[in-house]
Structure formats: structure tokens, C-alpha cells
Coordinates of N, CA and C in Angstrom, one line a residue:
X1 N 1.1 -1.5 0.3 CA -0.2 -0.3 -0.1 C 1.0 1.4 0.3
X2 N 2.1 1.1 0.6 CA 2.6 2.5 0.4 C 3.5 2.3 -0.9
X3 N 3.5 1.8 -1.6 CA 3.8 1.8 -3.0 C 2.6 2.8 -3.8
X4 N 1.3 2.1 -3.6 CA 0.4 3.0 -4.1 C 0.3 4.4 -4.1
X5 N 0.5 4.8 -2.0 CA 0.6 6.3 -2.0 C 1.8 6.9 -3.0
X6 N 3.0 6.1 -2.7 CA 4.0 6.6 -3.7 C 3.8 7.3 -5.2
X7 N 3.0 6.5 -5.9 CA 2.2 6.6 -6.9 C 1.6 8.1 -7.6
X8 N 0.8 8.2 -6.4 CA 0.4 9.3 -6.6 C 1.1 10.7 -6.5
X9 N 2.2 10.5 -6.3 CA 3.1 12.1 -6.9 C 4.3 11.4 -7.2
X10 N 4.6 10.3 -8.1 CA 5.8 10.1 -8.5 C 5.7 9.4 -10.2
X11 N 6.4 9.6 -11.3 CA 5.8 9.5 -12.5 C 6.0 8.2 -13.1
X12 N 6.8 7.5 -11.9 CA 6.7 6.0 -12.0 C 7.4 5.0 -10.6
X13 N 6.8 4.4 -9.9 CA 6.9 3.4 -8.8 C 6.9 2.2 -8.9
X14 N 7.7 1.4 -8.7 CA 7.9 -0.2 -8.9 C 8.4 -0.4 -7.7
X15 N 7.2 -1.4 -6.9 CA 7.3 -2.1 -5.7 C 7.9 -3.3 -5.8
X16 N 9.0 -3.4 -4.7 CA 10.0 -4.8 -5.0 C 9.7 -5.6 -3.5
X17 N 9.3 -6.9 -3.7 CA 9.6 -7.7 -2.3 C 10.1 -9.2 -2.8
X18 N 10.4 -9.8 -2.0 CA 11.4 -11.2 -2.0 C 10.4 -12.3 -2.4
X19 N 9.2 -11.8 -1.4 CA 8.5 -13.0 -1.3 C 7.4 -12.9 -2.8
X20 N 7.1 -13.8 -2.9 CA 6.3 -14.1 -4.3 C 4.6 -13.9 -3.7
X21 N 4.3 -14.5 -2.7 CA 3.1 -14.3 -2.5 C 2.8 -12.4 -1.9
X22 N 3.7 -12.2 -1.4 CA 3.1 -10.3 -1.1 C 2.8 -9.8 -2.5
X23 N 3.9 -9.9 -3.3 CA 3.7 -9.3 -4.7 C 2.4 -10.0 -5.6
X24 N 1.9 -11.2 -5.1 CA 0.8 -11.4 -5.9 C -0.5 -10.9 -5.1
X25 N -0.1 -10.8 -4.1 CA -1.2 -9.7 -2.8 C -1.3 -8.5 -3.6
X26 N -0.1 -7.6 -3.5 CA 0.2 -6.4 -4.4 C -0.5 -6.0 -5.3
X27 N -0.5 -7.2 -6.3 CA -1.4 -6.9 -7.7 C -2.6 -6.8 -7.8
X28 N -3.4 -7.6 -7.0 CA -4.6 -7.6 -7.0 C -5.0 -6.7 -5.8
X29 N -4.3 -6.0 -4.9 CA -4.9 -4.7 -4.3 C -5.1 -3.7 -4.4
X30 N -3.5 -3.3 -5.1 CA -3.1 -2.1 -5.3 C -2.2 -1.4 -6.8
X31 N -2.7 -2.8 -7.8 CA -1.8 -2.3 -9.0 C -3.1 -1.5 -9.6
X32 N -3.5 -0.3 -9.0 CA -4.5 0.3 -10.2 C -4.1 1.4 -11.1
X33 N -3.2 2.3 -10.4 CA -2.4 3.2 -11.6 C -1.7 2.9 -12.6
X34 N -1.2 3.4 -13.8 CA -0.3 2.7 -15.0 C 0.9 3.5 -14.5
X35 N 1.2 3.9 -13.6 CA 3.2 4.2 -13.2 C 3.4 3.6 -12.2
X36 N 2.2 2.2 -11.9 CA 2.5 1.4 -10.5 C 2.8 0.0 -10.7
X37 N 3.9 -0.4 -10.6 CA 4.4 -2.0 -11.0 C 4.4 -2.5 -9.9
X38 N 4.7 -4.1 -9.7 CA 5.3 -4.9 -8.8 C 6.2 -6.1 -9.2
X39 N 7.6 -6.2 -8.7 CA 8.1 -6.9 -9.2 C 9.0 -7.9 -8.1
X40 N 9.0 -9.1 -7.9 CA 9.5 -9.8 -6.6 C 10.7 -10.2 -7.5
X41 N 11.7 -9.7 -6.4 CA 13.0 -9.4 -6.7 C 13.9 -9.3 -5.0
X42 N 15.3 -9.9 -5.0 CA 16.0 -10.1 -3.7 C 16.6 -8.4 -3.5
X43 N 16.3 -7.8 -2.2 CA 17.5 -6.6 -2.7 C 18.8 -6.4 -2.3
X44 N 18.8 -7.7 -2.4 CA 20.8 -7.5 -2.5 C 21.0 -8.0 -3.6
X45 N 20.4 -8.1 -4.9 CA 20.9 -9.1 -5.8 C 19.5 -8.3 -6.7
X46 N 19.4 -7.5 -7.0 CA 18.1 -6.6 -7.7 C 18.3 -6.7 -9.1
X47 N 17.2 -7.1 -9.7 CA 17.3 -7.5 -11.2 C 16.6 -6.4 -12.0
X48 N 17.5 -5.0 -11.7 CA 17.4 -3.7 -12.4 C 19.0 -3.6 -12.7
X49 N 18.9 -2.3 -13.8 CA 20.1 -1.7 -14.6 C 20.6 -1.0 -13.3
X50 N 21.8 -0.6 -13.7 CA 22.6 0.2 -12.4 C 22.1 1.4 -12.8
X51 N 22.1 2.5 -11.9 CA 21.4 3.9 -11.5 C 20.4 3.8 -12.2
X52 N 19.1 3.2 -12.2 CA 17.9 3.2 -12.7 C 17.2 3.9 -11.8
X53 N 17.2 4.3 -10.8 CA 16.2 4.9 -9.6 C 16.7 6.2 -9.0
X54 N 15.8 7.0 -9.2 CA 16.2 8.3 -8.7 C 16.1 8.2 -6.6
X55 N 15.5 7.6 -6.7 CA 14.9 7.3 -5.2 C 14.4 5.9 -5.1
X56 N 14.8 5.6 -3.7 CA 14.6 4.5 -3.9 C 14.3 4.6 -1.9
X57 N 13.2 3.7 -1.8 CA 12.1 4.2 -0.7 C 12.7 2.3 0.2
X58 N 12.9 2.2 1.5 CA 13.5 1.0 2.0 C 12.8 1.2 3.7
X59 N 11.3 1.1 3.8 CA 10.9 1.0 5.1 C 10.5 -0.4 5.7
X60 N 11.6 -0.4 7.1 CA 11.8 -1.1 7.9 C 12.0 -2.9 7.2
X61 N 13.0 -2.2 6.4 CA 13.2 -3.9 5.7 C 15.3 -4.0 6.1
X62 N 15.8 -3.2 6.3 CA 17.0 -3.3 6.3 C 17.7 -4.6 7.8
X63 N 16.9 -4.3 8.6 CA 16.8 -5.1 9.8 C 16.7 -6.6 9.7
X64 N 16.0 -7.2 8.4 CA 15.6 -8.4 8.4 C 16.1 -8.8 6.8
X65 N 17.7 -8.3 6.8 CA 18.4 -8.6 6.0 C 19.8 -9.0 6.4
X66 N 20.2 -10.7 6.0 CA 21.3 -11.1 6.9 C 22.4 -10.1 6.8
X67 N 22.9 -9.6 5.2 CA 24.0 -8.5 5.3 C 23.2 -7.3 4.4
X68 N 23.7 -6.3 5.8 CA 23.1 -5.1 5.7 C 24.3 -4.0 4.7
X69 N 25.3 -4.5 4.6 CA 26.6 -4.2 3.9 C 26.0 -4.4 2.3
X70 N 26.2 -5.9 2.0 CA 25.9 -6.1 0.7 C 24.4 -5.5 0.1
X71 N 23.3 -5.5 1.1 CA 22.2 -3.9 0.7 C 22.5 -2.8 0.4
X72 N 23.5 -2.3 1.3 CA 23.2 -1.0 1.1 C 24.5 -0.8 -0.3
X73 N 25.2 -1.6 -0.9 CA 25.9 -1.5 -2.0 C 25.2 -1.8 -3.2
X74 N 24.3 -2.7 -3.2 CA 23.2 -2.8 -4.0 C 22.3 -1.5 -4.1
X75 N 22.0 -0.9 -3.1 CA 21.2 0.6 -3.1 C 22.3 1.4 -4.0
X76 N 23.3 1.5 -3.5 CA 24.7 2.8 -4.4 C 24.5 2.0 -6.0
X77 N 24.4 1.0 -6.2 CA 24.2 0.4 -7.7 C 23.2 1.4 -8.1
X78 N 22.1 0.4 -7.5 CA 20.7 1.5 -8.3 C 20.2 2.4 -8.3
X79 N 21.3 3.3 -7.4 CA 20.7 4.9 -7.1 C 21.7 5.8 -8.5
X80 N 20.5 6.8 -8.9 CA 21.5 7.5 -10.1 C 22.5 8.2 -9.2
X81 N 23.3 9.5 -10.0 CA 24.4 9.2 -8.9 C 23.8 10.6 -8.1
X82 N 22.6 11.4 -8.3 CA 22.3 12.3 -7.5 C 21.0 11.6 -6.4
X83 N 20.7 10.8 -6.7 CA 19.6 9.6 -6.1 C 19.4 10.0 -4.8
X84 N 18.2 9.6 -4.6 CA 18.2 9.8 -2.6 C 17.6 8.4 -2.0
X85 N 18.2 8.3 -0.9 CA 17.7 7.2 -0.4 C 17.3 7.1 0.9
X86 N 15.8 6.6 1.0 CA 15.1 6.8 2.2 C 14.8 5.6 2.7
X87 N 15.3 5.6 4.0 CA 14.8 4.6 5.2 C 14.8 4.5 6.0
X88 N 13.8 3.3 6.9 CA 13.8 3.4 8.1 C 13.8 2.1 9.1
X89 N 14.0 2.3 9.9 CA 14.2 0.9 10.7 C 14.2 1.2 12.5
X90 N 13.4 -0.1 13.1 CA 13.6 0.1 14.2 C 14.6 0.8 15.1
X91 N 13.9 1.8 16.0 CA 14.9 2.4 17.5 C 15.3 1.5 18.3
X92 N 16.6 1.5 18.8 CA 16.5 0.5 19.8 C 17.7 1.2 20.3
X93 N 17.9 1.1 22.5 CA 18.8 1.6 23.1 C 20.2 1.5 22.6
X94 N 20.6 0.2 22.3 CA 21.6 -0.3 22.5 C 21.8 -0.9 20.9
X95 N 22.3 -1.0 20.1 CA 22.8 -2.1 18.6 C 22.9 -3.4 19.1
X96 N 22.4 -4.2 18.2 CA 22.6 -5.7 19.2 C 22.7 -6.4 16.9
X97 N 23.2 -7.7 17.7 CA 23.4 -8.6 16.2 C 22.6 -9.9 16.3
X98 N 22.2 -10.2 17.5 CA 21.1 -11.1 17.6 C 20.0 -10.4 18.4
X99 N 19.1 -9.8 17.6 CA 17.7 -9.1 18.2 C 16.5 -10.3 18.7
X100 N 15.7 -9.7 20.2 CA 14.5 -10.8 20.2 C 13.8 -11.3 19.3
X101 N 13.6 -10.0 18.0 CA 12.8 -10.3 17.2 C 13.5 -11.5 16.5
X102 N 12.9 -13.0 15.8 CA 13.4 -13.8 15.5 C 13.2 -13.6 13.9
X103 N 13.0 -12.6 13.3 CA 12.7 -11.7 12.2 C 13.8 -11.0 12.0
X104 N 14.5 -10.5 12.8 CA 15.7 -9.3 12.8 C 17.0 -9.9 12.8
X105 N 18.1 -9.4 11.9 CA 19.4 -10.0 11.9 C 20.0 -9.0 12.8
X106 N 19.5 -7.9 12.8 CA 20.4 -6.7 13.4 C 19.1 -5.4 13.6
X107 N 19.9 -5.1 14.7 CA 19.1 -3.5 14.9 C 20.2 -2.4 15.6
X108 N 19.3 -1.2 15.2 CA 20.4 -0.4 15.5 C 20.3 0.8 16.4
X109 N 21.0 1.6 17.2 CA 20.7 2.5 17.7 C 20.7 3.8 16.8
X110 N 20.3 4.9 16.9 CA 21.0 6.6 16.2 C 22.1 6.4 15.4
X111 N 23.0 6.2 16.4 CA 24.6 7.1 16.1 C 24.8 5.5 15.0
X112 N 24.8 4.7 15.9 CA 25.4 3.3 15.0 C 24.4 3.6 13.5
X113 N 23.5 3.7 13.4 CA 22.5 3.5 12.2 C 23.5 4.7 11.1
X114 N 23.2 6.0 12.1 CA 24.2 7.2 11.1 C 25.4 6.7 10.7
X115 N 26.4 6.0 11.4 CA 27.3 5.4 11.3 C 27.4 4.5 9.8
X116 N 26.7 3.9 10.1 CA 26.5 2.4 8.6 C 26.2 3.3 7.5
X117 N 25.4 4.0 7.3 CA 24.5 5.0 6.3 C 25.8 5.8 5.7
X118 N 26.6 6.6 6.9 CA 27.9 7.3 6.3 C 29.0 6.6 5.8
X119 N 28.9 5.0 5.6 CA 30.4 4.5 4.7 C 29.6 4.5 3.4
X120 N 28.7 4.9 3.4 CA 28.1 4.4 1.8 C 27.7 6.1 1.0
X121 N 27.2 7.1 2.1 CA 26.6 8.5 1.6 C 27.4 9.2 2.6
X122 N 27.4 10.4 2.0 CA 28.1 11.6 2.4 C 26.9 12.9 3.2
X123 N 25.6 12.6 2.8 CA 24.8 13.2 3.4 C 23.8 12.4 4.2
X124 N 24.0 12.2 5.3 CA 22.8 11.5 5.7 C 21.9 12.5 7.2
X125 N 20.9 12.4 7.2 CA 20.0 12.9 8.3 C 19.4 12.3 8.4
X126 N 18.8 12.4 10.1 CA 18.1 11.4 10.5 C 17.1 11.7 11.2
X127 N 15.4 11.3 11.2 CA 14.5 11.8 12.1 C 14.0 10.6 12.7
X128 N 13.1 11.1 13.4 CA 12.6 10.0 14.6 C 11.3 9.8 13.8
X129 N 10.5 8.4 13.9 CA 9.1 8.2 13.5 C 8.5 8.1 14.7
X130 N 7.5 8.9 15.3 CA 6.7 8.6 16.5 C 4.8 8.4 16.2
X131 N 4.5 7.8 17.2 CA 2.7 7.3 17.2 C 2.5 8.4 17.9
X132 N 0.8 9.2 17.4 CA 0.3 9.9 18.5 C -0.1 9.3 19.4
X133 N 0.1 9.5 20.6 CA -0.5 8.8 21.8 C -1.0 10.0 23.1
X134 N -1.7 9.6 23.5 CA -1.6 10.0 25.0 C -0.8 10.1 26.1
X135 N -1.1 11.0 27.3 CA 0.4 10.9 27.9 C -0.5 9.1 28.7
X136 N -1.4 9.4 29.3 CA -1.8 7.8 29.5 C -1.6 6.7 29.0
X137 N -1.1 6.6 27.8 CA -0.7 5.8 27.1 C 0.8 5.4 27.0
X138 N 1.3 6.6 27.0 CA 3.0 6.6 27.1 C 3.3 6.2 28.3
X139 N 2.6 6.6 29.6 CA 2.8 6.2 31.1 C 2.4 4.2 31.3
X140 N 1.6 4.1 30.5 CA 1.6 2.5 30.5 C 2.6 1.8 29.5
X141 N 3.3 2.0 28.8 CA 3.9 1.9 27.5 C 5.4 1.5 28.5
X142 N 5.4 2.9 29.7 CA 6.5 2.7 29.8 C 7.1 1.8 30.9
X143 N 5.8 1.3 31.6 CA 5.8 0.5 32.8 C 6.2 -1.2 32.4
X144 N 5.6 -1.4 31.2 CA 5.6 -2.5 30.3 C 7.2 -2.5 29.7
X145 N 8.0 -2.3 30.5 CA 9.4 -2.6 30.0 C 9.7 -3.8 29.0
X146 N 9.2 -5.0 29.4 CA 9.4 -6.2 28.8 C 8.3 -6.4 27.7
X147 N 7.8 -5.5 27.6 CA 6.6 -5.7 26.5 C 5.8 -6.9 26.8
X148 N 5.4 -6.9 27.5 CA 4.4 -8.7 28.0 C 3.2 -8.0 26.9
X149 N 2.5 -7.3 27.4 CA 1.0 -6.7 26.9 C 1.0 -7.3 25.6
X150 N 2.0 -7.0 24.8 CA 2.1 -7.5 23.0 C 2.1 -8.9 23.0
X151 N 2.9 -9.5 24.4 CA 3.2 -11.2 23.8 C 2.2 -11.8 24.7
X152 N 1.1 -11.6 25.7 CA 0.5 -12.1 26.6 C -1.1 -11.7 26.3
X153 N -1.1 -11.0 26.2 CA -2.6 -10.4 25.7 C -3.1 -11.1 24.4
X154 N -4.4 -10.9 24.1 CA -5.1 -11.5 22.6 C -5.5 -9.8 22.4
X155 N -5.2 -9.9 21.2 CA -5.4 -8.9 20.3 C -6.3 -7.9 20.4
X156 N -7.5 -8.5 20.7 CA -9.0 -7.7 21.5 C -8.8 -7.2 22.7
X157 N -8.2 -7.3 23.2 CA -7.6 -7.1 24.5 C -6.7 -5.4 24.6
X158 N -6.2 -5.6 24.0 CA -4.8 -4.7 23.5 C -5.4 -3.9 22.6
X159 N -6.2 -4.4 21.7 CA -7.4 -2.8 20.9 C -8.0 -2.2 21.7
X160 N -8.9 -2.9 23.0 CA -9.7 -2.4 24.1 C -9.2 -1.2 24.6
X161 N -8.1 -1.9 25.3 CA -6.7 -0.8 25.9 C -6.4 0.5 25.5
X162 N -5.9 -0.1 24.2 CA -5.8 1.5 23.5 C -6.8 2.1 23.3
X163 N -8.2 1.9 22.8 CA -9.0 2.8 22.7 C -9.3 3.2 24.1
X164 N -9.2 2.5 25.4 CA -9.7 3.5 26.5 C -8.8 4.2 26.8
X165 N -7.0 4.2 26.8 CA -6.4 5.4 26.6 C -6.2 6.7 25.7
X166 N -7.3 6.7 24.6 CA -7.1 7.4 23.6 C -6.1 7.3 22.6
X167 N -5.8 6.2 22.4 CA -4.7 5.8 21.1 C -5.4 4.6 20.2
X168 N -4.8 4.6 19.6 CA -5.7 3.0 18.6 C -4.1 2.2 18.5
X169 N -4.2 0.7 18.5 CA -3.6 -0.1 18.4 C -2.8 0.1 17.2
X170 N -1.8 -0.7 17.3 CA -0.6 -0.9 16.3 C -1.4 -1.3 14.9
X171 N -2.2 -1.9 14.7 CA -2.9 -2.7 13.8 C -4.1 -1.7 13.1
X172 N -4.6 -0.8 13.7 CA -5.5 0.1 13.7 C -5.1 1.7 13.1
X173 N -3.5 1.6 12.9 CA -3.1 2.8 12.6 C -3.5 3.5 11.4
X174 N -3.8 5.0 11.2 CA -3.8 5.4 10.1 C -3.2 7.0 9.8
X175 N -2.9 7.0 8.9 CA -1.9 8.0 8.3 C -1.6 9.1 9.4
X176 N -2.8 9.9 9.8 CA -2.5 10.7 10.7 C -2.2 10.4 11.9
X177 N -2.1 9.1 12.3 CA -1.5 8.9 13.9 C -0.1 8.8 14.1
X178 N 0.6 9.0 12.7 CA 2.0 8.7 12.5 C 2.9 10.4 12.1
X179 N 3.9 10.3 13.1 CA 4.6 11.6 12.2 C 5.6 11.8 12.5
X180 N 6.8 12.3 11.5 CA 8.2 12.3 11.4 C 9.0 13.7 11.4
X181 N 9.7 13.5 13.0 CA 10.6 14.9 12.9 C 11.5 15.0 13.8
X182 N 12.5 15.9 13.3 CA 13.7 15.9 13.8 C 13.5 15.8 15.6
X183 N 14.8 15.3 16.3 CA 14.4 16.0 18.1 C 14.9 14.5 18.8
X184 N 14.8 14.3 20.1 CA 14.9 13.2 20.4 C 14.8 11.7 20.0
X185 N 15.5 10.6 19.3 CA 15.1 9.8 18.8 C 14.9 8.7 19.3
X186 N 15.5 8.5 21.0 CA 15.3 7.6 21.7 C 13.8 7.3 22.3
X187 N 13.2 8.7 22.0 CA 11.7 8.5 22.4 C 10.5 8.2 21.0
X188 N 11.5 7.8 19.7 CA 11.1 7.5 18.2 C 10.9 5.7 18.4
X189 N 9.9 5.5 17.6 CA 9.7 4.1 17.6 C 10.5 3.6 16.1
X190 N 10.8 4.8 15.2 CA 11.7 4.2 14.7 C 12.5 5.3 14.0
X191 N 13.4 5.1 13.1 CA 14.3 6.1 12.3 C 14.5 5.9 11.4
X192 N 14.1 7.3 10.4 CA 14.2 7.4 9.4 C 15.1 8.2 8.9
X193 N 16.1 7.8 7.8 CA 16.8 8.1 7.0 C 17.0 8.4 6.0
X194 N 17.3 10.1 6.0 CA 17.3 10.3 4.2 C 19.1 10.7 3.6
X195 N 19.3 9.7 3.0 CA 20.6 9.8 2.7 C 20.6 9.6 0.9
X196 N 21.8 10.8 0.4 CA 22.4 11.5 -0.6 C 23.9 11.4 -0.6
X197 N 23.8 11.4 -1.8 CA 25.9 11.6 -2.0 C 25.9 11.8 -3.2
X198 N 26.8 13.2 -3.7 CA 27.4 12.8 -5.4 C 28.4 12.1 -5.5
X199 N 29.1 11.8 -4.5 CA 30.8 11.0 -4.4 C 30.5 10.0 -3.6
X200 N 30.2 8.6 -4.5 CA 30.1 7.8 -3.5 C 31.7 7.3 -2.6
X201 N 31.2 6.5 -1.6 CA 32.4 6.5 -0.6 C 33.0 4.8 -1.2
X202 N 33.9 4.3 -1.8 CA 34.2 3.1 -2.3 C 34.4 2.3 -0.8

């Protein structure tokens, strides 16, 4: 669905996923505009020409890739010389190679993620992605340090709790519930980086 949003303001958008089922679903549900297409491909060995893209967006993908450096080298190959890379990943207090999330290979704190991107781009700017929350919802989240609510409670309970606290459960979020801004990234849920350069560092 993100590709469909991008297609509203772009000349051409190609949505890519390694999973064939995800691509089939996207083609059935989101492939309306003529300027939008979906392709199954591996982000570390993509089936596209060098310098083919002016902008590459990768939202919460890089932590799922076994080799982040291989992924970023492929991003550099695909981007035009003045291209822009927009990437997001979850925020963690300390970078870790074996996260508790079994689907993640690595997670970064903001300074380490910035350092990683600076190995490939001259210009890196970090932003935080935040959810709109009431003070009561933030207070409950702070108490649940181990995130037991999400692990132990059924979804209908957490959804009801969110509504009582004046917030939305993650599955119910809408565009206006999310905002991206500079500031204290430790309080953000995700890091959003905008990276570019004219002189690729080898």
C-alpha cells in the first residue's frame, strides 16, 4: 500500500518484495495506476540496471537482511548519482546483532545507524518516527518494559486498552497517527534516514 501512496506523487513506482505471495497480493489489491508495478526480487541482488532509480524507499527492511552492507552496496548501484535513499528501521537503545525479534538479523541505535549509512553516503539526515499517543498511553508503555502486553494479551484486549487510553492499536493506525520529526530519537519508534551523495565512498 505504500507503493500506491508513492504512485500518487511520482512518475513511476516499482514495488519490490522477495516474497512472491506478497507480490501477488499487491498486484491484486494495489496495482491500479498505470505508473505502478510490482516485481519479485531480492534486495541484495536486484534485477534492475545500474543507476535506474532517482529515489529508493526501504521502510523497515534493512533489519531483515542478513548482510546490511551487501544491501547498501546494491542500493548504491541502483541509485542515480544524485539519487536519494529513504530508509527506516526500529529504534533500540543499544545496537544488537541477535535481536529478540526472530525475523531481525540486526537492530541499530541512532548513532550506529547513522555511522552505517555514512559508510555509503556523504549526506545523512536522521529523523524520528513517532505515534500520536496520549500521556496515559505513554505511561502504560513505560511500565511495560518487557512488552509483555503484546506477547501475552490477545489482540482484542490490547485494541480495547488502546481505545480506553485514547490511542489506536498498531494494527488500526492511520496516516494521521504517525508523524516524523527531528528531535530526541530515543523516544521515537523508528529511525527514518534520508541519505544521498554525489561522491560514493568505496
